[in-house]
Structures are given as structure tokens and as C-alpha cells.
Coordinates of C-alpha atoms (C1' of nucleotides) in Angstrom, one line a residue:
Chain X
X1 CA 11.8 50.9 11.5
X2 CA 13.7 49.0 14.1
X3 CA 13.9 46.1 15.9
X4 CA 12.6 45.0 19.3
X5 CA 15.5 45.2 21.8
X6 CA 13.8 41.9 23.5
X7 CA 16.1 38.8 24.2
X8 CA 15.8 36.2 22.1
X9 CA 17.4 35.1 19.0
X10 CA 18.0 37.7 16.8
X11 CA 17.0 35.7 13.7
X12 CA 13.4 35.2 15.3
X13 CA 13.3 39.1 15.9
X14 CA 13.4 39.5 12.3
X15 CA 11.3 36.6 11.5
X16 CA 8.7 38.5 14.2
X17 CA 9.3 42.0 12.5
X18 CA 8.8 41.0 9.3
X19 CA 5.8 38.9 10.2
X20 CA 4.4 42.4 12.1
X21 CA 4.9 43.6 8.7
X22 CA 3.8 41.8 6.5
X23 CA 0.2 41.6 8.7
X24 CA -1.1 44.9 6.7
X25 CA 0.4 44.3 3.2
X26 CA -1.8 42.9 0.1
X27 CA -1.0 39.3 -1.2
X28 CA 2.1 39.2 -3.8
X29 CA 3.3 42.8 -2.4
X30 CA 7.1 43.4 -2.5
X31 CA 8.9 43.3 0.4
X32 CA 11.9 45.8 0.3
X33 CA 15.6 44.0 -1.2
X34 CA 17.6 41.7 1.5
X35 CA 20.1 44.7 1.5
X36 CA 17.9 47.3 2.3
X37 CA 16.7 45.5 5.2
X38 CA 19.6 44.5 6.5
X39 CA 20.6 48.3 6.6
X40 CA 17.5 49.4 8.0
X41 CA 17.1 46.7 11.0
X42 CA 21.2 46.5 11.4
X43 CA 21.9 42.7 10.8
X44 CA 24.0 40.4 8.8
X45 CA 22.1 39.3 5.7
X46 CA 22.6 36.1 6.7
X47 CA 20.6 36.6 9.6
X48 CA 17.9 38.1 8.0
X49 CA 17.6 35.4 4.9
X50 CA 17.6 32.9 8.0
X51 CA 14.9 35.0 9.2
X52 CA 13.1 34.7 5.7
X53 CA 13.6 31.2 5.2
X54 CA 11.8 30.3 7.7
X55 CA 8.7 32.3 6.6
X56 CA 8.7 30.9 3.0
X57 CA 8.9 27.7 4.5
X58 CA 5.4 28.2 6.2
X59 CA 4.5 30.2 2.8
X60 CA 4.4 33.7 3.9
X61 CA 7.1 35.1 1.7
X62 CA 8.0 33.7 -1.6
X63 CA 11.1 34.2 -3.1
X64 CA 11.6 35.2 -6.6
X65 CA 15.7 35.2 -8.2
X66 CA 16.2 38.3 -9.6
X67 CA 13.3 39.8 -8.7
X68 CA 12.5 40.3 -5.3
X69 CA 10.8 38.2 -2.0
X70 CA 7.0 38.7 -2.1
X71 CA 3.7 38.5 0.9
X72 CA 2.4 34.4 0.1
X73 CA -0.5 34.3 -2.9
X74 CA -2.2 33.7 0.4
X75 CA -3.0 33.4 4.3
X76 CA -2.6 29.5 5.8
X77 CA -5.5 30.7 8.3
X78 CA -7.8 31.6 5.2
X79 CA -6.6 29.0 3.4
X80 CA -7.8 26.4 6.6
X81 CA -11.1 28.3 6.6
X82 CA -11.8 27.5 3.3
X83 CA -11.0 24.1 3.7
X84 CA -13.6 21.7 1.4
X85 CA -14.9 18.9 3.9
X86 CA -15.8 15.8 2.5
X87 CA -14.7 12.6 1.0
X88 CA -12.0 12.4 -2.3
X89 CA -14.8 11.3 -4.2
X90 CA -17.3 13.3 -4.0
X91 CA -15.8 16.6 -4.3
X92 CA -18.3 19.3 -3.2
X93 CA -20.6 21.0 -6.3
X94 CA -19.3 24.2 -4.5
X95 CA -16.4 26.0 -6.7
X96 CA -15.4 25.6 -10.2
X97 CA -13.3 22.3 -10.5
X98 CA -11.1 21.6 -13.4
X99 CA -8.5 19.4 -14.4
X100 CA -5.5 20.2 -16.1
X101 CA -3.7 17.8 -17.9
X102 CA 0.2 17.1 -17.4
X103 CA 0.8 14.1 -19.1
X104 CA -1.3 11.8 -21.1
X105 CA -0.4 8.7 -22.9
X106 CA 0.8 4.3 -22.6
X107 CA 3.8 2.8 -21.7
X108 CA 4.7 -0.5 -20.4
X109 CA 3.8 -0.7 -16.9
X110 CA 7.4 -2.5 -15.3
X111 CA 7.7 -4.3 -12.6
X112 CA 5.9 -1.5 -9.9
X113 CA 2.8 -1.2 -12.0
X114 CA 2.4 -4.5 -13.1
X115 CA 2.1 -5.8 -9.5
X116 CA 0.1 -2.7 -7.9
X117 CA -2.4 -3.2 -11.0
X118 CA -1.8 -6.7 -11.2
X119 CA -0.9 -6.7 -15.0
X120 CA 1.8 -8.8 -17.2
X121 CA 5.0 -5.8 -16.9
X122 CA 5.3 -5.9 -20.5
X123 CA 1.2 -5.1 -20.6
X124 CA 0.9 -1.2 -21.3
X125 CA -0.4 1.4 -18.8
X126 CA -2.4 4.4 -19.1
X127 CA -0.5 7.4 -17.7
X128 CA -2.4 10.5 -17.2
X129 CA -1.5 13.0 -14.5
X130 CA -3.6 15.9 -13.9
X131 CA -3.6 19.0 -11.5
X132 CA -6.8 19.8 -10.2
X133 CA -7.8 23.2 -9.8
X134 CA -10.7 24.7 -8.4
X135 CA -11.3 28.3 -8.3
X136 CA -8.0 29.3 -9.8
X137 CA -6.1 27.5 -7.5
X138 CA -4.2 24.5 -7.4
X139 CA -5.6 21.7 -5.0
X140 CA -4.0 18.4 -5.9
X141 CA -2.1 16.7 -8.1
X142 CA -3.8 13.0 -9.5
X143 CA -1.0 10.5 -11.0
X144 CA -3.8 8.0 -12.5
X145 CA -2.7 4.3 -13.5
X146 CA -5.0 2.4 -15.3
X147 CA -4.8 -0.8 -17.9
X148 CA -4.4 0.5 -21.3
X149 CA -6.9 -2.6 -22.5
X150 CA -9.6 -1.1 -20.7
X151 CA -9.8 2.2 -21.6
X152 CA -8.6 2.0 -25.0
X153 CA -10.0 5.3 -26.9
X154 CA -10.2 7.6 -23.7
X155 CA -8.9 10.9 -24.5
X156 CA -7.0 13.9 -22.4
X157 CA -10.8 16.0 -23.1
X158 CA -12.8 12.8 -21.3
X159 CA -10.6 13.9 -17.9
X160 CA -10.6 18.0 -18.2
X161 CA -14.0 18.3 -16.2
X162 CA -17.1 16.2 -15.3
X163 CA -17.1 12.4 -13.9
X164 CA -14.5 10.8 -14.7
X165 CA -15.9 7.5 -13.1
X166 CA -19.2 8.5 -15.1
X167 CA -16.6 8.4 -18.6
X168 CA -15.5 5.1 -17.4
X169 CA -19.5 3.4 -16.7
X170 CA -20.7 4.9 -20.0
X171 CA -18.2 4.7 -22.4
X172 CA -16.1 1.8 -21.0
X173 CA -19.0 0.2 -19.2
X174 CA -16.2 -0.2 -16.3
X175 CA -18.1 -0.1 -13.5
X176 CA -16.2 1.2 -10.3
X177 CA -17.2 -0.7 -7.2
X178 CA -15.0 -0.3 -4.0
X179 CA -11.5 0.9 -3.5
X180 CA -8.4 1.0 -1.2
X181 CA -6.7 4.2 -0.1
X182 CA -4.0 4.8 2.3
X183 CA -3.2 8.2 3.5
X184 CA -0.2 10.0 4.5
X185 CA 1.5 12.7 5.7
X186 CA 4.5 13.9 3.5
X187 CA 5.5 17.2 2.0
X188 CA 5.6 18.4 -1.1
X189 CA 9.2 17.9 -3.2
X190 CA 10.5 20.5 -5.5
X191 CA 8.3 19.6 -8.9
X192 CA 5.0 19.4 -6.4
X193 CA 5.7 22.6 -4.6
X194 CA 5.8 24.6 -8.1
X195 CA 2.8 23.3 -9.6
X196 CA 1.0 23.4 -6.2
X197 CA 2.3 26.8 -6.2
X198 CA 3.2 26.4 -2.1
X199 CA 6.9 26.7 -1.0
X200 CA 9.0 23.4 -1.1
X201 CA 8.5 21.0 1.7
X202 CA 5.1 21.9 2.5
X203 CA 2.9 19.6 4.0
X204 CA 0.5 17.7 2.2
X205 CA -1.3 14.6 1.8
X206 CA -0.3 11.6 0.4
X207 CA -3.1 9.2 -1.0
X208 CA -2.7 6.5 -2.8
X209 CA -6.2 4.6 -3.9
X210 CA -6.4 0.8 -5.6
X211 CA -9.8 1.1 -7.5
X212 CA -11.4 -2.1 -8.4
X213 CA -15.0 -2.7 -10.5
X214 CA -18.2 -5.2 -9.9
X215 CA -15.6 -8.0 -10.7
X216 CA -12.9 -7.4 -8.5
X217 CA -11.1 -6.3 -11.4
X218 CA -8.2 -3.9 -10.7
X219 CA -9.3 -0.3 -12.7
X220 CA -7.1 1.9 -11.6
X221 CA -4.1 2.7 -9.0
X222 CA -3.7 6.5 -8.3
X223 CA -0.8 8.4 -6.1
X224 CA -2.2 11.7 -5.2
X225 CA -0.6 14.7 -3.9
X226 CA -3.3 17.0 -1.8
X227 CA -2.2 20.6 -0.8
X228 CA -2.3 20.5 3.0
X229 CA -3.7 23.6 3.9
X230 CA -6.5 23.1 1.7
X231 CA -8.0 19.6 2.1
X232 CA -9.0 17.7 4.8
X233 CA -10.5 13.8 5.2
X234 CA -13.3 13.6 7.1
X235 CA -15.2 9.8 7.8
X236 CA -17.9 8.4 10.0
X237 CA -17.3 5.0 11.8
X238 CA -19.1 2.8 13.1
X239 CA -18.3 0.3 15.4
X240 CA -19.5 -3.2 16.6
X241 CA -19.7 -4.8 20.1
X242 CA -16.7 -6.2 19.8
X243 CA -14.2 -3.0 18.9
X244 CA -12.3 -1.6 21.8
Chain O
X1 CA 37.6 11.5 1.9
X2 CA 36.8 14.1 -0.9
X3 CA 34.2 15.2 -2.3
X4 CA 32.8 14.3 -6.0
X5 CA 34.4 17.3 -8.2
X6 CA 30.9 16.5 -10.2
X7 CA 28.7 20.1 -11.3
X8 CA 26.0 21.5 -8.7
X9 CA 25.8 23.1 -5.8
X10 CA 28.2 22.0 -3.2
X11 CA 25.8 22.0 -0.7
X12 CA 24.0 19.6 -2.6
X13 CA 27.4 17.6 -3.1
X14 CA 28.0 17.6 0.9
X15 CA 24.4 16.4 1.3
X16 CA 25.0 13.6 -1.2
X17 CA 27.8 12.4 0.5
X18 CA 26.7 12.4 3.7
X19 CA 23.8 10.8 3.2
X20 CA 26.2 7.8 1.0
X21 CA 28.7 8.3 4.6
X22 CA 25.8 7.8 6.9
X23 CA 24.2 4.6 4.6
X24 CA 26.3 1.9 5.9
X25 CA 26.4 3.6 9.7
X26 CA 24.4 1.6 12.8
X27 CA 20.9 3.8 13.5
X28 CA 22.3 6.0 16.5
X29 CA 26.0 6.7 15.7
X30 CA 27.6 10.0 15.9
X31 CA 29.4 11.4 12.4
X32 CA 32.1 13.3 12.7
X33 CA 32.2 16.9 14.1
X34 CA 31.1 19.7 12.0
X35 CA 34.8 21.3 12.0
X36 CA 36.4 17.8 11.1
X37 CA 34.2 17.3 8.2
X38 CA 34.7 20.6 7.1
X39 CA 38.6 20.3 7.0
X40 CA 38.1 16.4 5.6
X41 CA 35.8 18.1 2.6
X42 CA 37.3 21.5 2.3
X43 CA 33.9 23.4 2.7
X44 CA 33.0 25.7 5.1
X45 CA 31.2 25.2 7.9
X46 CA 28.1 27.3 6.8
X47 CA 27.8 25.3 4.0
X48 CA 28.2 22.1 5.6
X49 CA 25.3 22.9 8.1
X50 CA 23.1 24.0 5.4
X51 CA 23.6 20.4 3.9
X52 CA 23.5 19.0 7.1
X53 CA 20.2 20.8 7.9
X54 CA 18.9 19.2 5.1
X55 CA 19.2 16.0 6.3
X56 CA 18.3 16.8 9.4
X57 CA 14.7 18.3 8.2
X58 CA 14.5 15.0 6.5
X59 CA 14.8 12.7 9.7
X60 CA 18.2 11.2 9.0
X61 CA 20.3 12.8 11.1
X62 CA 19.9 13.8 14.3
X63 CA 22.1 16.6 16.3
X64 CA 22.8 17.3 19.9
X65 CA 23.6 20.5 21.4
X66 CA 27.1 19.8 23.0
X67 CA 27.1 16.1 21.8
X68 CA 27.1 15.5 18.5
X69 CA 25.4 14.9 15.0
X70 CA 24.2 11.7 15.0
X71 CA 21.9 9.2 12.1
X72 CA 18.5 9.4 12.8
X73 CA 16.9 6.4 15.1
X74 CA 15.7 5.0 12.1
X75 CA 15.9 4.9 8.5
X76 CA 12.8 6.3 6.5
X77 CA 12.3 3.5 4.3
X78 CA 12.6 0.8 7.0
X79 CA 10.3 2.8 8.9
X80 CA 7.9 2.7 5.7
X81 CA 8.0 -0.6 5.6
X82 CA 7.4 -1.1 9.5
X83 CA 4.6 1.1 9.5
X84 CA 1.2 -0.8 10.9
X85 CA -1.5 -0.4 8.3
X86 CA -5.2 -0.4 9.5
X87 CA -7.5 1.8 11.4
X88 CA -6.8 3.8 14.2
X89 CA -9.4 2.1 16.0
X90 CA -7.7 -1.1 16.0
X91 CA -3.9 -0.9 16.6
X92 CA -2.4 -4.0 14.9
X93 CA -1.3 -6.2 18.1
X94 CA 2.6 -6.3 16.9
X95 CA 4.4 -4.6 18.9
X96 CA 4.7 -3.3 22.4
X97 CA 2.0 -0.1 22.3
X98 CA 2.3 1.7 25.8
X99 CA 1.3 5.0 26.6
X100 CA 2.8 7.8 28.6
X101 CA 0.5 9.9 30.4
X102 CA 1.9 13.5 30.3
X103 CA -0.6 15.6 31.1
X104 CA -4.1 14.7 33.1
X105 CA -6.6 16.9 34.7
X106 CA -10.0 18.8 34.7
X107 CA -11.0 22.2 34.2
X108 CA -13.9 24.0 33.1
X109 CA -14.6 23.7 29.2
X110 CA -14.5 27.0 27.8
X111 CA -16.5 28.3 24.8
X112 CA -14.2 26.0 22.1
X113 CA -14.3 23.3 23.9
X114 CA -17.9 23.8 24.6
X115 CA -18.7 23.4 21.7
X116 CA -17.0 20.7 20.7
X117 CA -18.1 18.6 23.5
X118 CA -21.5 20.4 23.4
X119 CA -21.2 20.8 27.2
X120 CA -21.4 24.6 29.5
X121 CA -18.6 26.8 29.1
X122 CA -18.2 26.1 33.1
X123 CA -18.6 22.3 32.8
X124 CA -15.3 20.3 33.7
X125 CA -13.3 18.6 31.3
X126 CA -10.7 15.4 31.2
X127 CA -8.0 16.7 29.9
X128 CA -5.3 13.8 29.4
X129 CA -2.3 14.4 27.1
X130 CA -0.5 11.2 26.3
X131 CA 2.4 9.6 23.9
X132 CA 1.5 6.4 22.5
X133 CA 4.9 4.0 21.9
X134 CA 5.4 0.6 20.1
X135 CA 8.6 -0.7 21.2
X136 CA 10.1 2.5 22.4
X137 CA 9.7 4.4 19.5
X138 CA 7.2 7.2 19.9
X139 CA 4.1 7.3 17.3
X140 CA 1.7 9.8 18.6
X141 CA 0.1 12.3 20.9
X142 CA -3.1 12.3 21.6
X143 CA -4.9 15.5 23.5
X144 CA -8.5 13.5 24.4
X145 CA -11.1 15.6 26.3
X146 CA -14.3 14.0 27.8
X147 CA -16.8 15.6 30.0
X148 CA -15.6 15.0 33.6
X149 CA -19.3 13.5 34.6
X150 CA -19.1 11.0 32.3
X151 CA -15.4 9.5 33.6
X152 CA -15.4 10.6 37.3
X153 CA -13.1 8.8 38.7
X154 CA -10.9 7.3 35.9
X155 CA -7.4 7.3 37.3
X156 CA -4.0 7.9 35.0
X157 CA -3.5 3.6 35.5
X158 CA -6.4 3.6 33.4
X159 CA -4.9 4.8 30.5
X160 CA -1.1 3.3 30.5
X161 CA -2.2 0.1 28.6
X162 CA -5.2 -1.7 27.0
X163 CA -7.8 -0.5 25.2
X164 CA -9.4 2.5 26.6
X165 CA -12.4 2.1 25.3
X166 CA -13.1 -1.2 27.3
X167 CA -12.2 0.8 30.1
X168 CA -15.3 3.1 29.3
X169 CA -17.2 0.5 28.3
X170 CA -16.5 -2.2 32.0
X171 CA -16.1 0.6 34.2
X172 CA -18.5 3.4 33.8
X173 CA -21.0 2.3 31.5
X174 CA -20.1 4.2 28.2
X175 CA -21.2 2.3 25.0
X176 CA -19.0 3.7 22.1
X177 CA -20.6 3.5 18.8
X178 CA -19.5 6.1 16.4
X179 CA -17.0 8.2 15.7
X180 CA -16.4 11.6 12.5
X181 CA -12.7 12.5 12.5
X182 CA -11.2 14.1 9.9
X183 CA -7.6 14.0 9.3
X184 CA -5.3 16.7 7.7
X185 CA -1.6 17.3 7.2
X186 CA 0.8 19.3 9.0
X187 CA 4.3 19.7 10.6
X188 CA 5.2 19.1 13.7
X189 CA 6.1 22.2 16.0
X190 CA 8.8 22.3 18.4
X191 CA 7.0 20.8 21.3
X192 CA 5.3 17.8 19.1
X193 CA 8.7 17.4 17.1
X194 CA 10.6 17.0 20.8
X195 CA 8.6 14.4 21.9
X196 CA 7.9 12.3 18.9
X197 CA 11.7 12.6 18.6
X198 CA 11.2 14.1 15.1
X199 CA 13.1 17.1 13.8
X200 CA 10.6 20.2 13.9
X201 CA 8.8 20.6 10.5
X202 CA 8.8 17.2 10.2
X203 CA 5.4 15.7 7.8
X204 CA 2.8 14.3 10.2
X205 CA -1.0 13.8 10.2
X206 CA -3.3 15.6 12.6
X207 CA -6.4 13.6 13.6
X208 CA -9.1 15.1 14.8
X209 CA -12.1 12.5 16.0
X210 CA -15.1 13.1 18.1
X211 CA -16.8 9.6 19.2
X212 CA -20.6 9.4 20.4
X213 CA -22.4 6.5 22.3
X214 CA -24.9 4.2 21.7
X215 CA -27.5 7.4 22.5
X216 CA -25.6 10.1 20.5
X217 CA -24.2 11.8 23.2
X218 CA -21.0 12.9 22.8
X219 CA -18.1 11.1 25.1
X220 CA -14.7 12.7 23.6
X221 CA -13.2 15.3 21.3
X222 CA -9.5 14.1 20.9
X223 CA -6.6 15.9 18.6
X224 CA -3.8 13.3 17.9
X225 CA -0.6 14.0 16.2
X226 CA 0.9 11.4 14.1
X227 CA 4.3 10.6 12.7
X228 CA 4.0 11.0 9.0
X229 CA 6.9 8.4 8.7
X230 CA 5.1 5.9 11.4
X231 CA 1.3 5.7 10.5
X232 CA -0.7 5.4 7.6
X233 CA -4.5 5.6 7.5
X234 CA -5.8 3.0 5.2
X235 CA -9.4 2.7 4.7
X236 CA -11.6 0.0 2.2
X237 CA -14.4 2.4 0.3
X238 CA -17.9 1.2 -1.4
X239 CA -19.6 2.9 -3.8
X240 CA -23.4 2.9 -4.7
X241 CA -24.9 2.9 -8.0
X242 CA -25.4 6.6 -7.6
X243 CA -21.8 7.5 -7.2
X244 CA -19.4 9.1 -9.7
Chain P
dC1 C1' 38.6 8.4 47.8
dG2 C1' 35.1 11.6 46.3
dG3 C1' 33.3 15.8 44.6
dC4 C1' 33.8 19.9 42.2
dA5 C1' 35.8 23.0 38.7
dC6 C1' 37.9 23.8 34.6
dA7 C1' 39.3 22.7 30.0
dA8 C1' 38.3 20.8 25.7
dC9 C1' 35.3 19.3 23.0
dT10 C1' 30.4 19.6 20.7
dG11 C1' 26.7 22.3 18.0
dG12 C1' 24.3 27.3 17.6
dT13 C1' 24.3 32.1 16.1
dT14 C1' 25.9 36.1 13.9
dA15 C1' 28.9 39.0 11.1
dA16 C1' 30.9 41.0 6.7
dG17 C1' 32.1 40.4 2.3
dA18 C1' 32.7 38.4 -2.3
dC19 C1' 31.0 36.6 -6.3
dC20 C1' 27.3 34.2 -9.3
dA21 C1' 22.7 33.9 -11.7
dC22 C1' 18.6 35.8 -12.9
dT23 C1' 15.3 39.8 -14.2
dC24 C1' 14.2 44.0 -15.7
dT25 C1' 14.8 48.3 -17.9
dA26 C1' 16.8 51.9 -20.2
dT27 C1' 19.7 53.1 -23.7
dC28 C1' 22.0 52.7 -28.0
dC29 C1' 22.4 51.2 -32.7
dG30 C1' 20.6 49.5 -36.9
Chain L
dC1 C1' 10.7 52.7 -34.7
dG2 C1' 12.3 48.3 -33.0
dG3 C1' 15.2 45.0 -31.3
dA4 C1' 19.6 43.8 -29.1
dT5 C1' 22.6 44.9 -25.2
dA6 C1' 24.6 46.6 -21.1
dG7 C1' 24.0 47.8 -16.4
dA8 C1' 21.7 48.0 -12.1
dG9 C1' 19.2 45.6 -8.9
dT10 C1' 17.5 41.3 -7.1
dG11 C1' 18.0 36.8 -4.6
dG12 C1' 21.6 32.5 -4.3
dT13 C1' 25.8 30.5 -2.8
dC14 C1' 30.0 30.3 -0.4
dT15 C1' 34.0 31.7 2.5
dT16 C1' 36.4 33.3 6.7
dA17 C1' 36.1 34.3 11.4
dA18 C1' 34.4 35.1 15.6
dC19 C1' 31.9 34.2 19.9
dC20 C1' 27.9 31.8 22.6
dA21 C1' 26.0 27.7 24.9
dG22 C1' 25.6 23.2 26.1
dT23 C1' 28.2 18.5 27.4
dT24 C1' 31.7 15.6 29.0
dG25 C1' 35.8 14.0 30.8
dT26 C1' 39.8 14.8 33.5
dG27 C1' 42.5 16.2 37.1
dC28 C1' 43.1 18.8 41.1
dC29 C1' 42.0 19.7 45.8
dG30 C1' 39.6 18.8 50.0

DNA sequence: CGGCACAACTGGTTAAGACCACTCTATCCG
DNA sequence: CGGATAGAGTGGTCTTAACCAGTTGTGCCG
């Protein structure tokens, strides 16, 4: 067990060692303690937590205090494989999708809300956010806006599974029309990264999404955190004579 | 000069007070040196570049090898705010777009982009690499590849300015009509991150589009990279009866 | 007067060691 | 027998102290 006497930084040596071996272990294996390593390849602890670092940050290592660093929950290159193609709203039957809930309840929307959902600020907000799931893992995370007057009686169960836009046309008789969404790219913050379970400052998908109904109404305005190794946007376009 | 004797980390205390040092700065300015600022603060200079990395992963400083630290060429939230909204098929006209051509040639396909292209493994391919600017600031690169046949001829002029597509269109007879891309989150790399003048790692969106003509065949596969802080995708949705 | 070399900056990398915070386990005491 | 506790092991943070590698300006020498 020793280190490649090529040139280079010797940080990226490590990072390349460990990545050699790491290739062969199961997911959420132990790796062997910072100070046995260090001993065993012959470099500073620093080095070789710089060498670490960077491999939690693209989520091959995870770090847990007190306990030890660990092989990622899983691959990036699986993870892109299994990628789910298609649109944010309709989610492919394939896999077992489920909802958690977060938060649930009303508050005042303030000045933000009001505007995005074009309400009075003192008019009260449904605040639900939700971490969807599907097959055991954690896939996004919905922050859901939506006038408190129009879904009055809509309850955390109405949001675990199914259609929630189904919920809304039969029991609200809200019927969803046409939306706005902007994407982006970010990366995930602290809170994001632990329910996402992906290391901090991964990168991920920002969507934000202005639904309206038959009436131009404002429904609902979403911010959505998608994990990005895991979902993708496709769309079709079409064009006319005159684009260019 | 000293630093808040408030509670948590002291990295997290440097980062706090650079970032409060650095608000009322000019975009471009050099702080001072890592050694001043650690005798000014009375940390050490590990700790300060761990707080200065921070900032550095997060666009808003800048360093140079030899020169200096330096605030970012922009501030995140202006750039937020500046960002042009609307497809990418339709640049808004603000702004001075340009594009440096970095990279343009042919050379046989090869079985990916075969595929893609849906051409022989030993047909030649356009292969033109270019950085897309609005007033000097870079935005993109895009990696287009079109079947050599189709654009024999096209010249690296061709490509510096205007709409490419009317290029296609006036001088050899390509009528674009459609176009599936699907877009996904990343980080830049070290080569993207250089030229988009972006610290590595930084969040950006990878576009992948392939466009057909009027008769389905196909005229280009293209992978862009996008600043995350820079370009938004927005798009305007309708929904049938049938959807949920 | 002009060009080249050196010196004095800058950030970049690595080392060795200390101490803190958290987790787990094994042991001791009730 | 069971629960509290101490200790050993883990990663987390911070310091001091070098030396390397680019950049730039100044001053000497041709």
C-alpha cells in the first residue's frame, strides 16, 4: 500500500489512490481512520483530508464525526444511468414514488408571496414542503405555495402519493391549466444536501414553477430542489419560419 | 480591523468578514494579501484560506497565482438580476452576444457520435467549440457537431455573429424545424471553469439539444455549458384535460 | 537608453502537532 | 441484570512553520 512516485501534486496522488481503492469496495464500506492512512501512504493529514475533501465533494466518500469516512450510498455514473427522462409533471409510472411531508400548515404570505401568488400580504398561504422519494431514495425537494382560500380542508395525507393536481380538480374543482417554470443550476446548501442525502454543494436543479387554472388564476408557486445526478429536463421545440 | 469575538467557527467568522470587507469593494479589486490579513485578524493562514476558499467556490472572490485575491467580476445577485430570461433559441437582443470560435474542424464521427448524428462511424463531422459573450462577460460553451456534407464549406466568419441558424438556412439550404434537448445540472471542470471565468465546481447547466429539419434529418448534436449564475431556462407549459 | 536579471512580493502545497467534539463500546456499579 | 460512565477511536478545527511557484517592479549593466 503505497503511493505512486509520479509527479504531480501529492494531494491528487492520494485523491487517485484512494479513488483506485475505493473502485472494488461495496457502497457505505469503511474506509480505514485518517491516521492510519496517513501512516500507511506517508503524508501529512492535512494532505490527505485535502485529498478526501475533494472526493466527498463529488460524493464518493462521506464523512461521518466520530465515526469514520465511508464509499458514497452510491456511483454518480449509476446514478446518471438511471436517470428518469421526461417532463416534472409527468413523472414516469416506473418506480415507487412517495412523498414525504416536511412541513404542513398557513401563514401569512408577506410581501414575497403575496406578489409571486398575487395575494393581499396579510392573506394566508398554504405551506407544504415535501421530499419526494422514489425507490428509497431521495429525488427532490417540493416547497409548494398555494392560497390558503383555495384549498381550504386539504390535508398532509391528500399529498403523500397519487395526483396531487387530480386532489386539487376533484376536491377543489381547481382546475390546473398552464404554468411558468424557470430552471437553474445551483447546488445544494447544507439543509438540502442532508435530506437529499448528497454531500454539501452538490449540483442540482433549481425550478421554480407559477401554476395558474382555466381562469388565469394564480394556484400555486413552487421552488424545487432536484438532485442533479438524478434528473434531467428533456423538451421538444418546435420552431416557426421566422426563428433563427 | 478585528474580528467579531461572537461563537462559531472562526473560519466561518473570517468568511463573514470578508464577505462584509469585500461588500462595499469595486467588482475587480484586489483584498489584501493572505499574510496581511492574517496578522490584521490574528488567524492563521490555513484557516484564512479555508474561509477564503469558501468564497472563492462561491464566485466572489477571485485569486491569482502571483497576483493577488481579488472580488469576483460580478456580484451574484446583480448577476441574478441581469440574467436574460427566455429560450435558448431566442437570445434576448440586450446586449452585445459575440462568439469566440475556439476550436473548428472535421473528423470522422466515431461510434458515439454516430450515433448521435445517426451518420457512419467514418463519416466527417463539424466539430466547432465556441464561447458565447454578452458584453465581455463569458455565458457559455457550446460543442455543436453537424455532419460535414451538410455544411461543406461554412467558414469560422460564419459563426462569430448573427444567428447561425440563418446561416443554415440562406446559405446551404438547411430548414430547422425541431429540436429535444434535455438539460441537467452540473459543475464546471477546470477547463470549462477557466474559460467561463468561473471558479471550478462552480453550479452550471449542461444542455444537450439535437435539432432536425423540415424532413427529420438530423443537422446537429450540440453540448453547451452554461453559467448557473448567468442563464436561466424558462419555459410556459399547457396542460390537457388528461394531465395530472 | 534599453533589456535582462534579481529581489520582493503574491498565492499554492505540505508538514507535524495540538486540542475539540462526537460515537461507540466495554466496564463498573447499583 | 441493566443502565450510567469512562475511555478509546473517529473526524473537525486551528496553529506554526517551511518551502515551491508564479508575477512584477526595480535597478544594474551593457
Amino acid at each position: 500500500m503505497t503511493l505512486n512516485t509520479g509527479a504531480g501534486l501529492k494531494r491528487d496522488r492520494v485523491r487517485d489512490f484512494l479513488l483506485d481503492f475505493v473502485a472494488d469496495m461495496r457502497a457505505g464500506e469503511a474506509i480505514p481512520s485518517e491516521r492510519d492512512l496517513c501512516k500507511e501512504l506517508g503524508v501529512s493529514r492535512p494532505t490527505l483530508r485535502a485529498a478526501i475533501d475533494d472526493l466527498v465533494r463529488s460524493g464518493v466518500l462521506v464523512r461521518e464525526h466520530g465515526r469514520g469516512t465511508f464509499t458514497g450510498p452510491h456511483r454518480v455514473t449509476q446514478a446518471l444511468a438511471a436517470t428518469p427522462s421526461g417532463s416534472f409533471y409527468a413523472p414516469p409510472a416506473e418506480g415507487h414514488w412517495l412523498s414525504r411531508i416536511l412541513e404542513f400548515g398557513s401563514a401569512p404570505a408577506g410581501p414575497q408571496l403575496a406578489r409571486r401568488l398575487q395575494l393581499a400580504p396579510a392573506a394566508l398561504v398554504l405551506r407544504v414542503v415535501r421530499l419526494r422519494v422514489v425507490d428509497d431514495e431521495p429525488m427532490a425537494i417540493e416547497r409548494l405555495h398555494l392560497p390558503h382560500l383555495l384549498v381550504d380542508g386539504l390535508v398532509p395525507d391528500d399529498m403523500e402519493s397519487g395526483s396531487f393536481y387530480r386532489v386539487l380538480r376533484e376536491r377543489f374543482g381547481v382546475d390546473v391549466r398552464s404554468a411558468v417554470q424557470t430552471i437553474e443550476a445551483t447546488v445544494t446548501d447544507e439543509t438540502e444536501a442532508a435530506l437529499l442525502s448528497v454531500p454539501e454543494h452538490f449540483p442540482a436543479l433549481m425550478v421554480e414553477r407559477t401554476t395558474r387554472d382555466v381562469n388565469g388564476g394564480i394556484v400555486e408557486f413552487t421552488r424545487s430542489i432536484y438532485r442533479g445526478d438524478r434528473y434531467r429536463v428533456t423538451s421538444e421545440l418546435h420552431f416557426d419560419a421566422a426563428s433563427g
